[in-house]
Short mmCIF file of C-alpha atoms and ligand atoms in Angstrom, two decimals:
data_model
loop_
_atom_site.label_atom_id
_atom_site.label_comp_id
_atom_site.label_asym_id
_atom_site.label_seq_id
_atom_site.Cartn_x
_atom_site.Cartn_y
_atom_site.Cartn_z
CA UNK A 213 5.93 166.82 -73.76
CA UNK A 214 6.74 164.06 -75.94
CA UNK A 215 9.16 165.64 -78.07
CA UNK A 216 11.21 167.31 -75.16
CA UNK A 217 11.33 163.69 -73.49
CA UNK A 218 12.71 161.99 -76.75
CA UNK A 219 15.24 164.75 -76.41
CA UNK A 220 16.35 163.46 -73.77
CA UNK A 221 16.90 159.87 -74.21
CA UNK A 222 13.41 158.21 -73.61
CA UNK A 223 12.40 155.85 -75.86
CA UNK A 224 8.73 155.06 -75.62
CA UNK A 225 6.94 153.42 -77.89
CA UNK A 226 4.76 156.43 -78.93
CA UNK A 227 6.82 158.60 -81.15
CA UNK A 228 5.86 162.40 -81.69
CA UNK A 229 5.41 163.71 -84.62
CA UNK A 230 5.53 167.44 -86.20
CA UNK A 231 6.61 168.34 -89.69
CA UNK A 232 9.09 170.84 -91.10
CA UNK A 233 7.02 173.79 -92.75
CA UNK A 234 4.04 172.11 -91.53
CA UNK A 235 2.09 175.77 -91.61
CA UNK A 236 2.07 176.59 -95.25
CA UNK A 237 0.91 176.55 -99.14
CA UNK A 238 -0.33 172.84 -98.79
CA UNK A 239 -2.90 174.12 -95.98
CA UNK A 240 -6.01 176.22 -97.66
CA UNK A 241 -6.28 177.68 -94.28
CA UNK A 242 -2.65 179.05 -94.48
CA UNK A 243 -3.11 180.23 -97.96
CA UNK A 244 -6.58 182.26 -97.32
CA UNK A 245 -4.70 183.47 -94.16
CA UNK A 246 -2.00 184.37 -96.60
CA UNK A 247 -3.93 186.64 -98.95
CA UNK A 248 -4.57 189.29 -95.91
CA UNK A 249 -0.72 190.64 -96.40
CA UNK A 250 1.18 190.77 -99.57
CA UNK A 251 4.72 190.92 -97.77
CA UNK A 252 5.57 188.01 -96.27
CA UNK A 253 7.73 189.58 -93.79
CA UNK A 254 4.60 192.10 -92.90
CA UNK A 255 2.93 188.51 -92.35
CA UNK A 256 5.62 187.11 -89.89
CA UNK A 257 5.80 190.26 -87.93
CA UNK A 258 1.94 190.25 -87.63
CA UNK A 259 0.97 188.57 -84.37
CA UNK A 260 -2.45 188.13 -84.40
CA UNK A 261 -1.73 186.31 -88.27
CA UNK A 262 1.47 184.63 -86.31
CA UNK A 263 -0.86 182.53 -83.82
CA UNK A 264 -3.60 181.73 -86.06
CA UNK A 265 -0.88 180.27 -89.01
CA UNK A 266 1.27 178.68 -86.31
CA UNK A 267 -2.00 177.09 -84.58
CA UNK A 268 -3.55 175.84 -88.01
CA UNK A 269 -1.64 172.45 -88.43
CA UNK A 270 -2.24 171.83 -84.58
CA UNK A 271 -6.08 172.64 -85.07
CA UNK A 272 -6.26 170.30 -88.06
CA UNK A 273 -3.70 167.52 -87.14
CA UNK A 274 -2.94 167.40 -83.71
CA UNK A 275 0.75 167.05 -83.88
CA UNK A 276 2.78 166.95 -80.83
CA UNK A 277 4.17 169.93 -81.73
CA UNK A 278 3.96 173.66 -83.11
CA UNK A 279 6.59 175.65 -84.50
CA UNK A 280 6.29 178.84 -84.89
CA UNK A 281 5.84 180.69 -88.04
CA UNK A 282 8.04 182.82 -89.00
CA UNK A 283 11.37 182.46 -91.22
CA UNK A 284 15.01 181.95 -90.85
CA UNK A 285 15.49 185.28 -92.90
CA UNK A 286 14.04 187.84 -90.57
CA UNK A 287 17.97 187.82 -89.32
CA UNK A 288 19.16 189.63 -91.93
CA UNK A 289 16.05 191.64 -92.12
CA UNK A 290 16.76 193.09 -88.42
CA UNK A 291 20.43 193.63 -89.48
CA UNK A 292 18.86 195.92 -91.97
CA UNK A 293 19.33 194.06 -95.32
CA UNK A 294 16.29 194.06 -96.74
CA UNK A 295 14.49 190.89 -97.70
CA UNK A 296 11.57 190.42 -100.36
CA UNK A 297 9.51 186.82 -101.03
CA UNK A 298 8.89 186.89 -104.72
CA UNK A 299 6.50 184.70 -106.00
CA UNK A 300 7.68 181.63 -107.82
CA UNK A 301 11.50 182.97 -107.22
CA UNK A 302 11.75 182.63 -103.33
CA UNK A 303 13.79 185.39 -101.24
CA UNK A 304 15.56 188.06 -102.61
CA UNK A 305 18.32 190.06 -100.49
CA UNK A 306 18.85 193.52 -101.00
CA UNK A 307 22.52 194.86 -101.41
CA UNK A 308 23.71 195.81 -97.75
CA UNK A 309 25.65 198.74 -96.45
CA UNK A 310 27.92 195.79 -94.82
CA UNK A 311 30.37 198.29 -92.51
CA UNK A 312 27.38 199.43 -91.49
CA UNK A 313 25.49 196.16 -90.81
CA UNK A 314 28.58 195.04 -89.30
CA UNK A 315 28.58 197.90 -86.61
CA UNK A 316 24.90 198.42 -86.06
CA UNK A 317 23.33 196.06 -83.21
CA UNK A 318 19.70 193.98 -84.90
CA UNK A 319 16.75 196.01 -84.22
CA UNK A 320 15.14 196.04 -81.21
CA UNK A 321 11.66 195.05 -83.73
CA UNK A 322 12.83 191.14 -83.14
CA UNK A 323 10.67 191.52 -80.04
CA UNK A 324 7.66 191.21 -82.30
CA UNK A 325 8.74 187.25 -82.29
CA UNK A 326 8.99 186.41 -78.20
CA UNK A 327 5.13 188.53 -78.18
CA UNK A 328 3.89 186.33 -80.70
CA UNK A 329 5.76 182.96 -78.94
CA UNK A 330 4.23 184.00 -75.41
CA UNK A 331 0.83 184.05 -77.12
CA UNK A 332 1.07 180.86 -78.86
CA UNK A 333 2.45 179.27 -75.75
CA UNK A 334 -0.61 180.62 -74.23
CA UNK A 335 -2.89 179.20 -76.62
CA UNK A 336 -1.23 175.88 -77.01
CA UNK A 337 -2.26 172.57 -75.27
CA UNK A 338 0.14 172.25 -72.06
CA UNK A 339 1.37 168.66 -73.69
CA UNK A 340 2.60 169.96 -77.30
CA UNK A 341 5.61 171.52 -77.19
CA UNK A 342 6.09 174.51 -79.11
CA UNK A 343 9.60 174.76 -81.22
CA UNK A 344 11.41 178.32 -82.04
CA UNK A 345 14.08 178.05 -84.60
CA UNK A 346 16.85 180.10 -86.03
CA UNK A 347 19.46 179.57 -89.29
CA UNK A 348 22.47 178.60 -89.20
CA UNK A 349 25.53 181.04 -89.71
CA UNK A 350 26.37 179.06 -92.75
CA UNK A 351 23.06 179.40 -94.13
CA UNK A 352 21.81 182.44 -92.93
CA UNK A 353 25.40 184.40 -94.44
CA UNK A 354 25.12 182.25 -98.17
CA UNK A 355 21.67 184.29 -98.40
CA UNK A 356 22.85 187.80 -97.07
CA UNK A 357 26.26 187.47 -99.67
CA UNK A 358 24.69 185.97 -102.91
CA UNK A 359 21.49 188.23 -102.20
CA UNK A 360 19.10 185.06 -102.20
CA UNK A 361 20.82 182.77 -105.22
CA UNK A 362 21.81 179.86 -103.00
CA UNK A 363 21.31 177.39 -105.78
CA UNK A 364 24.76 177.14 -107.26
CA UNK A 365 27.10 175.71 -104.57
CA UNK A 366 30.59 175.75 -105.95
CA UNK A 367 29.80 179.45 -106.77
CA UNK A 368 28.65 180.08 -103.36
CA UNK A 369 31.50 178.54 -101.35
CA UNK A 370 34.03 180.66 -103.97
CA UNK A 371 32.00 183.64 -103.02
CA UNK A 372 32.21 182.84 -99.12
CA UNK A 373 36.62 182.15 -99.78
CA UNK A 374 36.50 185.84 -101.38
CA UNK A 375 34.15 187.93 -99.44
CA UNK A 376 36.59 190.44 -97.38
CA UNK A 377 34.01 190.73 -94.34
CA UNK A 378 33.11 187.23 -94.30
CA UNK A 379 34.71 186.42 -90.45
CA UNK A 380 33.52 189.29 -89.27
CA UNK A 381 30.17 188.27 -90.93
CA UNK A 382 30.19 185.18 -88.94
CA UNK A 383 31.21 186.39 -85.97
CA UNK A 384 28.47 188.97 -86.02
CA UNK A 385 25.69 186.01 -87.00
CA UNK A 386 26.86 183.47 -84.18
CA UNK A 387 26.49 185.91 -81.36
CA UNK A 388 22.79 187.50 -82.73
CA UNK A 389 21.72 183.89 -83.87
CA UNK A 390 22.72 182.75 -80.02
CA UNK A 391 21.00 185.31 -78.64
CA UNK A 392 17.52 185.30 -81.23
CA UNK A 393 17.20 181.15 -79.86
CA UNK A 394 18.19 182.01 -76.56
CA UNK A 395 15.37 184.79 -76.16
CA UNK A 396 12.83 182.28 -78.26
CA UNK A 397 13.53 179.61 -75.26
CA UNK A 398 12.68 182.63 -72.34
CA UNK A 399 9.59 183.81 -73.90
CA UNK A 400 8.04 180.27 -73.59
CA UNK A 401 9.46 177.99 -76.43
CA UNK A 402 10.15 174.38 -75.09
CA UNK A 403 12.97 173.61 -78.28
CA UNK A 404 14.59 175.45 -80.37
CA UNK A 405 15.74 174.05 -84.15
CA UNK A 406 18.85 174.98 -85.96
CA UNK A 407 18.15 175.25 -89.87
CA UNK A 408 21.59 174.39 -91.43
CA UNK A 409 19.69 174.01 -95.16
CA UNK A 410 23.09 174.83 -97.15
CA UNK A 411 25.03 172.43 -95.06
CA UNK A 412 26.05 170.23 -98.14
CA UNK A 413 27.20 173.23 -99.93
CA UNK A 414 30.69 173.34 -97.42
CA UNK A 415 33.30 171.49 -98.75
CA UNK A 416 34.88 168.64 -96.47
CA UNK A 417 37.85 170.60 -95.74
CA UNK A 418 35.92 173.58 -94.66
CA UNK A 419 32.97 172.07 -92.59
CA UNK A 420 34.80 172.46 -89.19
CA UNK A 421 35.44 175.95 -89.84
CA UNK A 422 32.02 177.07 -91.69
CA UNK A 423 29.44 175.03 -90.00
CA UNK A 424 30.81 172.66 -86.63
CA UNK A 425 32.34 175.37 -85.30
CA UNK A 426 29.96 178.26 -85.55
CA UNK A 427 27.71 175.86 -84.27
CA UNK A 428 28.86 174.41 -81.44
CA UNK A 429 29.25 178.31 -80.31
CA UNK A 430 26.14 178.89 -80.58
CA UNK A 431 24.82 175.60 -78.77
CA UNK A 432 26.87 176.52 -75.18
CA UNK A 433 25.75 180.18 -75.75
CA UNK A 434 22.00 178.59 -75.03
CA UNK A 435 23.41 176.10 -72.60
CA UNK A 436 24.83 178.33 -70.56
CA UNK A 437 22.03 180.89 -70.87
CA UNK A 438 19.53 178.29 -71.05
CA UNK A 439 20.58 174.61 -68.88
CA UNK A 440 18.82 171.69 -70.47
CA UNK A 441 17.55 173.44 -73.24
CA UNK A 442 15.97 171.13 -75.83
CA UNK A 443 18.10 171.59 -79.11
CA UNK A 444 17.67 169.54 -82.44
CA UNK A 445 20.52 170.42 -85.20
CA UNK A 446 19.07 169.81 -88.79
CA UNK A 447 22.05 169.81 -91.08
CA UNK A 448 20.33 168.75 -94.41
CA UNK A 449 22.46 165.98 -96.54
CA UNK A 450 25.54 165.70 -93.35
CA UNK A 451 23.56 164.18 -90.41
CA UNK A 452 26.76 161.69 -90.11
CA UNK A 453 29.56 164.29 -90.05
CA UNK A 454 27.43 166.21 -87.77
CA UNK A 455 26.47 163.39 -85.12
CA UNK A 456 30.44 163.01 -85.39
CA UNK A 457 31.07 166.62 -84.57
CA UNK A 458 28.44 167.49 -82.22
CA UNK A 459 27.03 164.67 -80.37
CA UNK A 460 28.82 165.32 -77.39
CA UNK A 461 26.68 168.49 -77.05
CA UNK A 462 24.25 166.44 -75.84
CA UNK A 463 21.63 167.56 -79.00
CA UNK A 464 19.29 165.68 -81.16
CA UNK A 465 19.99 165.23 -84.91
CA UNK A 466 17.22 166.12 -87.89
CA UNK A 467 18.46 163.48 -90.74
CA UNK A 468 17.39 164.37 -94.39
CA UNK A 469 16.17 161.85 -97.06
CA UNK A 470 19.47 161.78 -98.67
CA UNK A 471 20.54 160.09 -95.56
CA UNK A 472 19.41 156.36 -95.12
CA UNK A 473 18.66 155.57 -91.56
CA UNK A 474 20.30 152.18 -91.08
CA UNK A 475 23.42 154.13 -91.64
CA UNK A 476 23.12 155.77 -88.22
CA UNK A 477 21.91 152.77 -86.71
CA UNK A 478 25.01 152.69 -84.24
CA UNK A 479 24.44 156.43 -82.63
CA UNK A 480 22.53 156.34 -79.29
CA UNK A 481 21.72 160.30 -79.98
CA UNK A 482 17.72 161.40 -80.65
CA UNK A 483 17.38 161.33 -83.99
CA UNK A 484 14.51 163.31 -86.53
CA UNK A 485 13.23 162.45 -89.85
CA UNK A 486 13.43 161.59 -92.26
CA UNK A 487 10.33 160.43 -94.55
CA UNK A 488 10.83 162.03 -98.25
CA UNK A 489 9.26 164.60 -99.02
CA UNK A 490 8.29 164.18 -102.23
CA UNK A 491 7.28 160.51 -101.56
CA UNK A 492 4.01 162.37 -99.13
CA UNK A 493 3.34 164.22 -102.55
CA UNK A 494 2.91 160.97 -104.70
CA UNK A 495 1.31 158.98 -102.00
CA UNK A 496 3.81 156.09 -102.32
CA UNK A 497 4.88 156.44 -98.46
CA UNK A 498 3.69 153.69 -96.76
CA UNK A 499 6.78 151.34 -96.81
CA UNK A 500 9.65 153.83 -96.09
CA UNK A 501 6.91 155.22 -92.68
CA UNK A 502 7.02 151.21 -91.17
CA UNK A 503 10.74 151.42 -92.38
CA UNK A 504 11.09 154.44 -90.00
CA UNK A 505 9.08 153.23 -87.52
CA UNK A 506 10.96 149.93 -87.61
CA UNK A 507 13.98 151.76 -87.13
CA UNK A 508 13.12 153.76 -84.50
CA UNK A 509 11.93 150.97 -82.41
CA UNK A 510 13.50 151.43 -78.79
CA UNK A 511 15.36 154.61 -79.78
CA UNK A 512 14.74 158.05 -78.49
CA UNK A 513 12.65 159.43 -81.91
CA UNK A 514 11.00 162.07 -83.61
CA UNK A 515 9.11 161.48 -86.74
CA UNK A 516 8.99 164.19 -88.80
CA UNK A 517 9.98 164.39 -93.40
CA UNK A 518 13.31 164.56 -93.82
CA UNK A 519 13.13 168.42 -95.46
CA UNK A 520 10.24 171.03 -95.63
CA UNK A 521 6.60 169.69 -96.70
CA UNK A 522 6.14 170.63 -100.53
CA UNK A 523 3.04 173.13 -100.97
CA UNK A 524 1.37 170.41 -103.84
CA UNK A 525 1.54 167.71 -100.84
CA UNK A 526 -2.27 166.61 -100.85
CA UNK A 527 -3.26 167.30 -97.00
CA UNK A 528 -4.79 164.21 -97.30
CA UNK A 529 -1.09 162.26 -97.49
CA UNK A 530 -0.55 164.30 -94.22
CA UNK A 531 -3.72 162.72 -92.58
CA UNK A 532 -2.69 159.61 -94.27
CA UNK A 533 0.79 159.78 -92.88
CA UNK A 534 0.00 160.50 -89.45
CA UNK A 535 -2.80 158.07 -89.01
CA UNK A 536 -0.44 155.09 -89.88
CA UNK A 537 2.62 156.49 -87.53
CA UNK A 538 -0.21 156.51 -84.36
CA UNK A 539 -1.91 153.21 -85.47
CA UNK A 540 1.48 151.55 -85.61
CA UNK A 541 2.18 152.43 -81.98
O1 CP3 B 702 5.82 175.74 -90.40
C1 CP3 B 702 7.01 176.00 -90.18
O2 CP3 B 702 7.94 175.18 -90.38
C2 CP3 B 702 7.38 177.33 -89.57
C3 CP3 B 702 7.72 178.35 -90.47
C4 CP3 B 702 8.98 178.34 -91.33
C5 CP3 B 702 9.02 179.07 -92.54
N1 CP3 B 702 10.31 179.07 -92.99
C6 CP3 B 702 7.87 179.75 -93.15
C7 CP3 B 702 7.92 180.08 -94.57
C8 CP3 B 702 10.26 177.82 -91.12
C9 CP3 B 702 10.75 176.90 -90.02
C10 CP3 B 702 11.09 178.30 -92.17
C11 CP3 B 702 12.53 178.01 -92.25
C12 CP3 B 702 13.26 178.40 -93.44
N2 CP3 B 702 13.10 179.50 -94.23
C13 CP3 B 702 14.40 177.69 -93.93
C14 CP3 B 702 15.00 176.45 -93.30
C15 CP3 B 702 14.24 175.23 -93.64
C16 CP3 B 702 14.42 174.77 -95.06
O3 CP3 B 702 13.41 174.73 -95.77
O4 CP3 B 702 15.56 174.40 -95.43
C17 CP3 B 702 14.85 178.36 -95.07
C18 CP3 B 702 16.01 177.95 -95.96
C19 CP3 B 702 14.03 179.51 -95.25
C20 CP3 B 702 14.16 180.56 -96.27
C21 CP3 B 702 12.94 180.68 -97.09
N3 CP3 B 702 11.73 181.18 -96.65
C22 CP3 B 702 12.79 180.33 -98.45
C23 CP3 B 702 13.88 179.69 -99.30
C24 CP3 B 702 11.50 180.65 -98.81
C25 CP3 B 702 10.92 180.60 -100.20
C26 CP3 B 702 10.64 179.24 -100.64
C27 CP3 B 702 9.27 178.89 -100.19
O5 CP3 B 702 9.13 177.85 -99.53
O6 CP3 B 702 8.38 179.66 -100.55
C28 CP3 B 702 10.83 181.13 -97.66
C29 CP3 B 702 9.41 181.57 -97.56
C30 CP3 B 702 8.56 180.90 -96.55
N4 CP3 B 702 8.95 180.67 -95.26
C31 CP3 B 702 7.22 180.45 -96.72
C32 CP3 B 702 6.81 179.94 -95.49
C33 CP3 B 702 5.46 179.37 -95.15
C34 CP3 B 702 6.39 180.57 -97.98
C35 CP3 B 702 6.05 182.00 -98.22
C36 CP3 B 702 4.62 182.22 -98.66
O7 CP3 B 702 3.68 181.80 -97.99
O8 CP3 B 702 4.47 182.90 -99.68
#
């Protein structure tokens, strides 16, 4: 598997490529899947609807990899706060009971998830690897304490500095996070990706403490449960301060747009990314691909947008996109 070898250290000429979100709104497969359930979380706890959505973008574009579908959120949905999708708004967290969310272990439901990855791993062509994911504790406790409204930073980091249970909250998310990947990785995913999307919310001073920390937990929780597990760290907007932190965990790095590549030209590490997003909308993405592709020469790589695909993206960019990264090679 391509992506599992640039993992660890190869460097051949023929980089993989997957995108983030890469089963969703753009694809009018996903969306006609889509209209069958009205809750999204009914969707990603529907296994048949699990393999077809996480199968669509491998069916159409042959990427080296599938990840599968499902969302960062259904965390805090097993602790028992409940989450909604609203149309147009995005997720909206219910107010929790939090002693009691604190003291109750997730629900034993989750297993719905390592079904669905066995079957996909089934389906799936031996040579694509297939990716599980989980949040970060960061990002995963900024939705369950502002109840969804993640937008406003400085108001979400004075939240976090005021919240009464927010170590335990932590606590309580590093060892069920650990534990969510780890079980992803023994029901037949070949990587798992941590999502830390609020990442440039955390002040300086508090990024050991809120995000390096909790992380690096949760990385030797897999490694010790898991030896060689494949692991990429996406910390959108800090892929610097977290090669700096981390890299000695032996991990790959996802690098967001906001982060130009020739900055990290020094690190040895596997790096992901990081073609703009909004740049595959417009169609104006030709020079920054052969910029990545430049860049990558003779490094361990993984091509892949620097954030989430945007639903408008034509999906003719994506073919677009992906033809020029294979003819390049
Ligand atoms: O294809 C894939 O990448 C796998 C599936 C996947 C989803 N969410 C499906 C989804 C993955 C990897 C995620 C991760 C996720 N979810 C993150 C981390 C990545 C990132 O974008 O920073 C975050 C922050 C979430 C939380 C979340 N889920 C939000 C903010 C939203 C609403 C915004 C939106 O994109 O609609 C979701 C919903 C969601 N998760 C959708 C999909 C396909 C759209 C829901 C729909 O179809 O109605």
């Amino acid at each position: 598997m391509k992506i599992v070898q640039a993992l660890n250290g190869h460097t051949e000429t023929q980089k993989p490529i997957w995108i983030m979100r890469q089963a969703g709104r753009y694809l009018p497969e996903y969306r006609a899947l889509r209209k069958k359930t009205a809750n999204f979380m009914h969707f990603c706890l529907n296994q048949e609807m699990v393999v077809e959505a996480t199968l669509q973008p491998i069916v159409r574009f042959d990427f080296d990899a599938a990840i599968i579908f499902s969302d960062i959120l259904v965390i805090p949905h097993f602790l028992g706060q409940n989450v909604h999708f609203k149309e147009g708004v995005g997720p909206i967290l219910e107010h929790a009971n939090w002693q009691e969310l604190l003291q109750t272990p997730i629900h034993e439901d989750i297993h719905i998830i390592y079904e669905s990855i066995k079957n996909v791993r089934r389906e799936l062509d031996s040579q694509k690897a297939l990716i599980g994911f989980v949040g970060c504790p960061w990002t995963i406790a900024s939705y369950m304490i502002s109840e969804g409204k993640t937008n406003n930073f400085e108001g979400l980091v004075a939240l976090a500095k005021t919240w009464p249970l927010f170590d335990r909250l932590m606590e309580k998310l590093i060892a069920v996070i650990s534990d969510h990947a780890v079980r992803q990785l023994k029901s037949g995913a070949n990587v798992v990706q941590l999502f830390e999307s609020w990442a440039a919310a955390v002040p300086v001073e508090l990024q050991q403490k809120w995000l390096f920390e909790p992380t690096e937990q949760i990385i030797h929780q897999i490694q010790k449960q898991v030896p060689g597990a494949s692991i990429i760290y996406y910390g959108k907007g800090i892929a610097q301060e977290a090669i700096n932190n981390l890299q000695h965990l032996g991990v790959g790095f996802g690098v967001s747009q906001d982060t130009g590549l020739s900055t990290l030209k020094n690190t040895s590490v596997c790096l992901q990314g990081n073609l703009d997003p909004q740049k595959l909308l417009d169609g104006n993405f030709k020079g920054d691909v052969l910029n990545i592709l430049e860049f990558s020469k003779d490094r361990p790589f993984i091509v892949n947008l620097g954030h989430g695909i945007l639903p408008e993206t034509p999906v003719s960019h994506v073919e677009e996109f992906i033809d020029l990264v294979r003819s390049q090679q």
